[in-house]
Coordinates of C-alpha atoms in Angstrom, one line a residue:
Chain A
M1 CA -19.6 21.4 -40.7
R2 CA -21.1 18.7 -38.5
R3 CA -24.7 19.0 -37.3
A4 CA -25.2 20.7 -33.9
S5 CA -27.3 17.8 -32.6
A6 CA -24.4 15.4 -33.3
I7 CA -21.9 17.7 -31.6
E8 CA -24.3 18.0 -28.6
E9 CA -24.6 14.2 -28.3
E10 CA -20.7 13.8 -28.3
A11 CA -20.4 16.7 -25.8
G12 CA -22.8 14.8 -23.5
Q13 CA -20.5 11.7 -23.7
I14 CA -17.5 13.8 -22.9
E15 CA -19.4 15.3 -20.0
T16 CA -20.0 11.8 -18.6
V17 CA -16.3 10.9 -19.1
K18 CA -15.4 14.1 -17.2
D19 CA -17.8 13.2 -14.3
L20 CA -16.4 9.7 -14.2
T21 CA -12.8 10.8 -14.1
G22 CA -13.7 13.2 -11.4
V23 CA -15.1 10.3 -9.3
F24 CA -12.0 8.2 -9.9
E25 CA -9.9 11.2 -8.9
S26 CA -11.8 11.5 -5.6
I27 CA -11.5 7.8 -5.0
A28 CA -7.7 7.9 -5.7
S29 CA -7.4 10.9 -3.3
T30 CA -9.2 9.0 -0.5
Q31 CA -7.1 6.0 -1.2
V32 CA -3.9 8.0 -0.8
A33 CA -5.0 9.4 2.6
K34 CA -6.0 5.9 3.8
V35 CA -2.8 4.2 2.7
K36 CA -0.6 7.0 4.1
N37 CA -2.2 6.3 7.5
K38 CA -1.5 2.6 7.2
V39 CA 2.2 3.2 6.2
E40 CA 2.6 5.4 9.3
L41 CA 1.0 2.7 11.6
S42 CA 3.2 0.0 10.1
K43 CA 6.4 2.0 10.5
E44 CA 5.6 2.6 14.2
F45 CA 4.8 -1.1 14.6
F46 CA 8.1 -2.1 13.0
Q47 CA 10.0 0.3 15.3
L48 CA 8.5 -1.3 18.4
L49 CA 9.2 -4.8 17.1
W50 CA 12.8 -3.9 16.2
K51 CA 13.3 -2.4 19.6
R52 CA 12.5 -5.7 21.3
Y53 CA 14.3 -7.8 18.7
S54 CA 17.5 -5.8 18.9
A55 CA 17.5 -6.4 22.6
L56 CA 17.7 -10.1 22.0
R57 CA 20.9 -9.9 20.1
I58 CA 24.0 -7.7 20.5
D59 CA 24.5 -7.7 16.8
P60 CA 21.2 -8.5 15.1
D61 CA 22.5 -7.4 11.7
T62 CA 24.8 -10.5 11.5
R63 CA 21.9 -12.8 12.3
I64 CA 19.5 -11.5 9.7
T65 CA 22.1 -11.5 7.0
A66 CA 23.4 -14.9 7.9
R67 CA 20.1 -16.6 7.2
D68 CA 20.5 -20.4 7.0
R69 CA 19.4 -21.3 3.5
S70 CA 21.1 -24.7 3.4
G71 CA 19.1 -27.2 1.4
E72 CA 16.9 -24.5 0.0
K73 CA 19.2 -23.2 -2.7
V74 CA 17.7 -22.5 -6.1
G75 CA 19.5 -22.4 -9.4
K76 CA 20.1 -18.7 -9.6
D77 CA 21.6 -16.4 -6.9
N78 CA 19.4 -13.3 -7.4
V79 CA 15.7 -12.7 -7.5
F80 CA 14.1 -9.5 -8.5
V81 CA 10.6 -8.9 -7.0
I82 CA 8.6 -6.3 -8.9
I83 CA 5.6 -4.8 -7.2
S84 CA 3.2 -3.4 -9.7
A85 CA -0.5 -2.5 -9.8
E86 CA -3.3 -5.1 -10.1
A87 CA -5.0 -3.1 -12.9
G88 CA -4.3 -0.3 -15.3
L89 CA -5.5 3.3 -14.9
S90 CA -2.4 4.3 -13.0
G91 CA -0.5 6.2 -15.6
D92 CA 2.9 5.1 -16.9
I93 CA 4.4 4.2 -13.5
D94 CA 4.4 0.4 -14.1
Q95 CA 6.1 0.8 -17.5
R96 CA 8.8 2.9 -15.7
L97 CA 9.1 0.2 -13.0
V98 CA 9.7 -2.6 -15.6
N99 CA 12.1 -0.5 -17.6
T100 CA 14.1 0.3 -14.4
M101 CA 14.3 -3.4 -13.5
L102 CA 15.4 -4.3 -17.0
E103 CA 18.5 -2.0 -16.7
D104 CA 19.8 -4.4 -14.0
Y105 CA 18.4 -7.7 -15.3
D106 CA 20.6 -10.5 -16.3
P107 CA 18.6 -13.7 -17.3
E108 CA 21.6 -15.9 -16.6
T109 CA 21.8 -15.0 -12.9
T110 CA 18.4 -13.6 -12.0
D111 CA 14.9 -14.8 -11.6
V112 CA 11.9 -12.5 -11.6
V113 CA 8.9 -12.7 -9.3
V114 CA 6.1 -10.4 -10.1
L115 CA 3.3 -9.0 -8.0
G116 CA 0.3 -7.5 -9.8
S117 CA -1.3 -8.3 -13.1
H118 CA -0.3 -5.1 -14.7
G119 CA 3.4 -5.8 -14.2
A120 CA 3.0 -9.3 -15.4
S121 CA 1.4 -8.1 -18.7
Q122 CA 4.2 -5.6 -19.0
L123 CA 6.8 -8.4 -18.7
K124 CA 5.0 -10.6 -21.2
Q125 CA 4.9 -7.7 -23.7
R126 CA 8.7 -7.6 -23.4
D127 CA 9.2 -11.4 -23.5
I128 CA 10.7 -11.4 -20.0
P129 CA 10.0 -14.7 -18.2
Y130 CA 9.0 -14.7 -14.5
V131 CA 9.2 -17.7 -12.2
K132 CA 6.3 -16.7 -10.0
F133 CA 3.3 -14.5 -10.2
F134 CA 1.3 -13.2 -7.2
Q135 CA -1.7 -11.0 -7.0
V136 CA -1.0 -7.9 -4.9
P137 CA -2.1 -9.0 -1.5
E138 CA -4.3 -6.3 0.0
S139 CA -6.7 -6.0 2.8
D140 CA -7.7 -3.2 5.2
S141 CA -6.3 -5.0 8.2
Y142 CA -3.8 -7.6 6.9
I143 CA -1.4 -8.1 4.1
D144 CA -0.4 -11.7 3.6
V145 CA 3.0 -11.8 2.0
S146 CA 4.0 -15.2 3.3
P147 CA 3.7 -16.9 -0.1
V148 CA 6.0 -14.3 -1.5
I149 CA 8.5 -14.6 1.3
D150 CA 8.5 -18.4 0.8
A151 CA 9.2 -17.9 -2.9
V152 CA 12.1 -15.5 -2.4
Y153 CA 13.7 -16.8 0.8
P154 CA 16.0 -19.4 -0.9
Y155 CA 17.8 -16.7 -3.0
S156 CA 21.0 -15.1 -1.8
N157 CA 20.1 -11.6 -3.0
I158 CA 16.5 -10.3 -2.9
S159 CA 16.0 -7.0 -4.7
V160 CA 12.6 -5.4 -4.6
Y161 CA 11.6 -2.9 -7.3
Y162 CA 8.7 -0.8 -6.2
E163 CA 7.0 2.6 -6.7
E164 CA 7.8 5.1 -4.0
Y165 CA 5.5 7.9 -3.1
V166 CA 7.3 11.2 -2.8
S167 CA 4.3 13.5 -3.1
L168 CA 0.9 13.6 -4.8
G169 CA 2.7 14.9 -7.9
V170 CA 5.9 12.9 -7.8
Q171 CA 6.3 9.1 -7.7
N172 CA 9.7 7.4 -8.1
I173 CA 10.9 3.9 -8.9
K174 CA 13.0 2.6 -6.0
T175 CA 15.1 -0.6 -5.7
I176 CA 16.0 -2.1 -2.3
D177 CA 17.7 -5.1 -1.0
L178 CA 15.1 -6.7 1.4
I179 CA 17.7 -7.3 4.1
T180 CA 19.0 -3.8 3.9
R181 CA 15.5 -2.6 4.1
I182 CA 15.0 -4.3 7.4
K183 CA 18.1 -2.6 8.8
D184 CA 17.1 0.7 7.3
M185 CA 13.7 0.6 8.9
S186 CA 15.1 -0.1 12.3
E187 CA 16.7 3.4 12.5
D188 CA 19.2 2.0 15.0
A189 CA 16.7 1.6 17.8
D190 CA 18.6 1.1 21.0
E191 CA 17.6 -1.2 23.8
D192 CA 19.4 -2.9 26.7
V193 CA 20.2 -6.6 26.0
I194 CA 17.6 -9.1 27.2
S195 CA 19.4 -12.1 28.5
E196 CA 18.2 -15.6 29.2
A197 CA 19.4 -15.2 32.8
E198 CA 16.9 -12.5 33.6
T199 CA 14.1 -13.3 31.2
I200 CA 11.7 -16.2 30.8
F201 CA 11.6 -17.3 27.1
E202 CA 8.8 -19.5 25.9
P203 CA 9.4 -21.7 23.9
S204 CA 13.1 -20.5 23.5
I205 CA 15.1 -17.4 22.7
D206 CA 16.2 -18.9 19.3
Y207 CA 12.6 -19.8 18.3
I208 CA 11.4 -16.3 19.2
A209 CA 14.3 -14.6 17.3
D210 CA 13.5 -16.7 14.2
Q211 CA 9.9 -15.8 14.5
M212 CA 10.6 -12.1 14.9
E213 CA 13.0 -12.1 11.9
M214 CA 10.4 -13.7 9.7
N215 CA 7.9 -11.1 11.0
M216 CA 10.2 -8.2 10.2
M217 CA 10.9 -9.5 6.7
T218 CA 7.2 -9.9 6.2
L219 CA 6.7 -6.4 7.5
A220 CA 9.4 -4.9 5.3
L221 CA 7.9 -6.5 2.2
S222 CA 4.4 -5.5 3.3
Q223 CA 5.6 -1.9 3.6
T224 CA 7.0 -1.8 0.1
I225 CA 3.6 -3.1 -1.1
L226 CA 1.9 -0.4 0.8
E227 CA 4.3 2.3 -0.5
S228 CA 3.7 1.0 -4.0
S229 CA 0.0 1.1 -3.5
L230 CA 0.4 4.7 -2.2
A231 CA 2.4 5.7 -5.3
Q232 CA 0.0 3.9 -7.6
S233 CA -3.0 5.7 -6.0
A234 CA -1.1 9.0 -6.4
S235 CA -0.3 8.2 -10.1
R236 CA -3.9 7.2 -10.7
F237 CA -5.0 10.5 -9.1
N238 CA -2.7 12.4 -11.5
A239 CA -3.8 10.4 -14.5
M240 CA -7.4 11.0 -13.6
A241 CA -6.8 14.7 -12.9
L242 CA -5.2 15.0 -16.3
A243 CA -8.0 13.1 -18.0
K244 CA -10.5 15.3 -16.2
D245 CA -8.7 18.5 -17.4
T246 CA -8.5 17.1 -21.0
A247 CA -12.2 16.2 -20.9
G248 CA -12.9 19.7 -19.6
N249 CA -10.9 21.3 -22.5
L250 CA -12.5 19.0 -25.0
L251 CA -15.9 20.0 -23.7
K252 CA -15.0 23.7 -24.1
D253 CA -14.0 23.0 -27.8
Y254 CA -17.2 21.0 -28.3
K255 CA -19.3 23.8 -26.8
L256 CA -17.7 26.3 -29.2
E257 CA -18.2 24.0 -32.1
F258 CA -21.8 23.4 -31.1
H259 CA -22.5 27.1 -30.9
R260 CA -20.8 27.7 -34.3
A261 CA -22.8 24.8 -35.8
K262 CA -26.0 26.1 -34.3
R263 CA -25.3 29.7 -35.6
S264 CA -24.4 28.3 -39.0
E265 CA -27.6 26.3 -39.0
S266 CA -29.7 29.3 -38.1
D267 CA -27.9 31.4 -40.6
R268 CA -28.6 28.8 -43.3
R269 CA -32.3 28.8 -42.3
M270 CA -32.3 32.6 -42.4
R271 CA -30.7 32.6 -45.8
E272 CA -33.3 30.0 -47.0
I273 CA -36.1 32.2 -45.7
L274 CA -34.6 35.3 -47.3
V275 CA -34.2 33.5 -50.6
S276 CA -37.7 32.2 -50.6
L277 CA -39.0 35.7 -49.6
K278 CA -37.1 37.2 -52.5
K279 CA -38.5 34.6 -54.9
K280 CA -42.0 35.3 -53.6
K281 CA -41.4 39.1 -54.1
R282 CA -40.2 38.5 -57.6
R283 CA -43.2 36.3 -58.3
N284 CA -45.6 38.9 -57.0
K285 CA -43.9 41.6 -59.0
G286 CA -44.2 39.5 -62.2
R287 CA -47.9 39.0 -61.5
G288 CA -48.4 42.8 -61.0
R289 CA -47.1 43.5 -64.4
Chain B
M1 CA -5.7 9.2 44.9
S2 CA -6.9 6.9 42.1
E3 CA -4.2 8.3 39.7
S4 CA -1.4 7.7 42.1
K5 CA -2.7 4.2 42.7
S6 CA -2.9 3.4 39.0
S7 CA 0.7 4.7 38.4
T8 CA 2.1 2.5 41.1
E9 CA 0.0 -0.7 40.5
D10 CA -0.4 -0.7 36.7
L11 CA 1.3 -1.9 33.7
S12 CA 2.1 0.1 30.6
V13 CA 0.5 -1.8 27.7
I14 CA 0.8 -1.5 24.0
A15 CA -1.1 -4.0 21.8
R16 CA -0.7 -3.5 18.1
A17 CA -1.1 -5.2 14.8
P18 CA 0.8 -3.7 11.8
F19 CA -2.1 -1.5 10.8
H20 CA -4.2 -1.4 13.9
I21 CA -3.8 -0.3 17.5
Y22 CA -5.8 -2.5 19.9
Y23 CA -4.8 -0.8 23.1
E24 CA -2.3 1.8 24.3
G25 CA -2.4 2.8 28.0
R26 CA -2.3 1.6 31.6
A27 CA -3.8 -1.7 32.6
H28 CA -4.1 -3.9 35.7
V29 CA -3.8 -7.2 33.9
V30 CA -3.1 -8.7 30.5
S31 CA -4.4 -12.2 29.9
A32 CA -3.4 -14.4 26.9
A33 CA -2.2 -17.9 26.1
N34 CA 0.9 -19.6 24.8
N35 CA 1.8 -23.2 24.1
V36 CA 2.2 -23.9 27.9
G37 CA -1.3 -22.6 28.6
P38 CA -3.2 -19.4 29.6
F39 CA -1.4 -16.8 31.7
D40 CA -2.0 -13.4 33.3
I41 CA 0.5 -10.6 33.5
L42 CA 0.2 -8.4 36.6
R43 CA 2.5 -5.6 37.8
D44 CA 6.0 -6.8 38.8
H45 CA 5.8 -9.9 36.7
A46 CA 9.2 -11.4 35.8
D47 CA 10.6 -10.3 32.4
F48 CA 9.0 -12.6 29.9
F49 CA 9.1 -13.2 26.1
S50 CA 6.8 -15.6 24.4
I51 CA 5.1 -16.6 21.2
L52 CA 1.3 -16.4 21.7
S53 CA -1.2 -19.0 20.7
P54 CA -4.2 -18.1 18.6
G55 CA -7.1 -17.1 20.7
E56 CA -8.3 -14.2 22.8
V57 CA -6.3 -11.5 24.5
L58 CA -7.9 -9.7 27.5
I59 CA -6.6 -6.3 28.8
E60 CA -8.3 -4.9 31.9
N61 CA -7.8 -1.4 33.2
E62 CA -9.7 0.5 35.9
S63 CA -12.8 1.0 33.9
D64 CA -12.8 -1.3 31.0
S65 CA -12.1 -4.8 29.6
I66 CA -10.7 -4.9 26.1
R67 CA -10.9 -8.3 24.3
F68 CA -9.7 -9.1 20.9
T69 CA -8.9 -12.2 18.9
I70 CA -5.5 -13.0 17.6
A71 CA -4.2 -15.4 14.9
N72 CA -0.6 -15.1 16.1
G73 CA 1.5 -12.9 18.3
I74 CA 4.5 -12.2 20.4
I75 CA 4.4 -10.8 24.0
S76 CA 7.3 -9.1 25.7
V77 CA 7.1 -8.0 29.3
R78 CA 9.9 -5.9 30.7
D79 CA 10.0 -3.6 33.7
N80 CA 6.2 -3.5 33.8
E81 CA 6.0 -2.6 30.2
V82 CA 4.0 -5.0 28.1
L83 CA 4.2 -5.1 24.3
L84 CA 1.9 -7.3 22.3
F85 CA 2.7 -7.7 18.6
V86 CA -0.3 -9.5 17.1
N87 CA -1.8 -10.6 13.8
M88 CA 1.4 -10.1 11.8

C-alpha cells in the first residue's frame, strides 16, 4: 500500500485540477450567455437589412444566386469551409466536424478552407490538404470575415460545415450552402418595392444592392462563426463539467485510499508497539527468574 | 403636448451594427455623410438610400445628442423611418 503522505500529495493535485476545471466551466458558461446574445442581435440586424434589400428587388433570390464570377473562376467548382475552434479543450466536436465533412469530400472537385487551428490540425492528421487557413476571427464588436469571403467567392458552390448549438447538452454538426443560408435567414421578410422613381439612390441602386449582398453574405458567414463559437463554448462547458465530476470522483477515491493508508500506518505502528511491549515483558520475565 | 409634438415632427430611427444597438427611438434629426458630402435627415425627407462614408453619425432627439463613429454603413430613409446599418 502506498504511503498516506504520497496519496495526500496526489489528492492535493487532483483538488487543484478540480478547481481549475470548475473555473473553466464557469468561463464557458459565461461565454455561452455572451455569444447567445450576440447571435440574437445579429439575427435581428440581418432581418432589418434583408427587409430593405428585398424592397430593392422584386426577386432578390435570383440576384444573389446569379453572382457574376466571370474572370474569377478557380480550378474546382466546390469549396468546403470548416469552422472549428482555435484551440482544444472543447471535447470531440471538432473531430465530429471533420468526420462529417469527409463523408462528402471529393478531392477531385472540392477545395477545403479551414477556420481555426484545431480543425487545421485535425485535417493534417488525416492527410487532407486545405487551400487556405484562417484564424477564427473574433471580437466583441466585429467579426471580420472579408478575407474568407474573398477566398470562397470565386467558387460555384460554397458549403459551410459548422457546429450548431442546440442546447447546453447538445451540439450538432451542420452543413449549409452559404447562399441558401442567406435566403433562410431572411424568413421571407416582406416590404413594398423601392423604385428609382420615388427614391434617391446615392451612388446608385446597383452599387447599393451589390454592397448589401456582400454585407449579407458576410453576416451569414459571421453568424455561422458565432453559432460555432456558441457550440464550442457549450462543448467546452460539457467537457469541463465532465472533467470536474471525474476529478471529484477521483478525489473521493483518493480520500478513501488516504484514510485506509493512514489507518494501516497507525495499525502498523500499533503492532510495532505491541510487539516491542511483548518483547519487553518477556525480557522482564526472564530477568525475574 | 410634447408627446404629440414629437409624434408628428419626429423620425423613427434605428441605428445598429451586427452586434450593437447604437440607437432605437424617436429623433428630430440624423446627420451623416456620403460621397457627395454631409447631409441631415429631418421629418418628411424624400425617400433616400445611400452608402455612408466613414466618419461620425449624429442623432438628436428632444433631450439628447447621440454621436458615434462608423467605418462603413448604409442609410435608408422611407416614410420618416430611418434605418442605419453600420460597421458591418
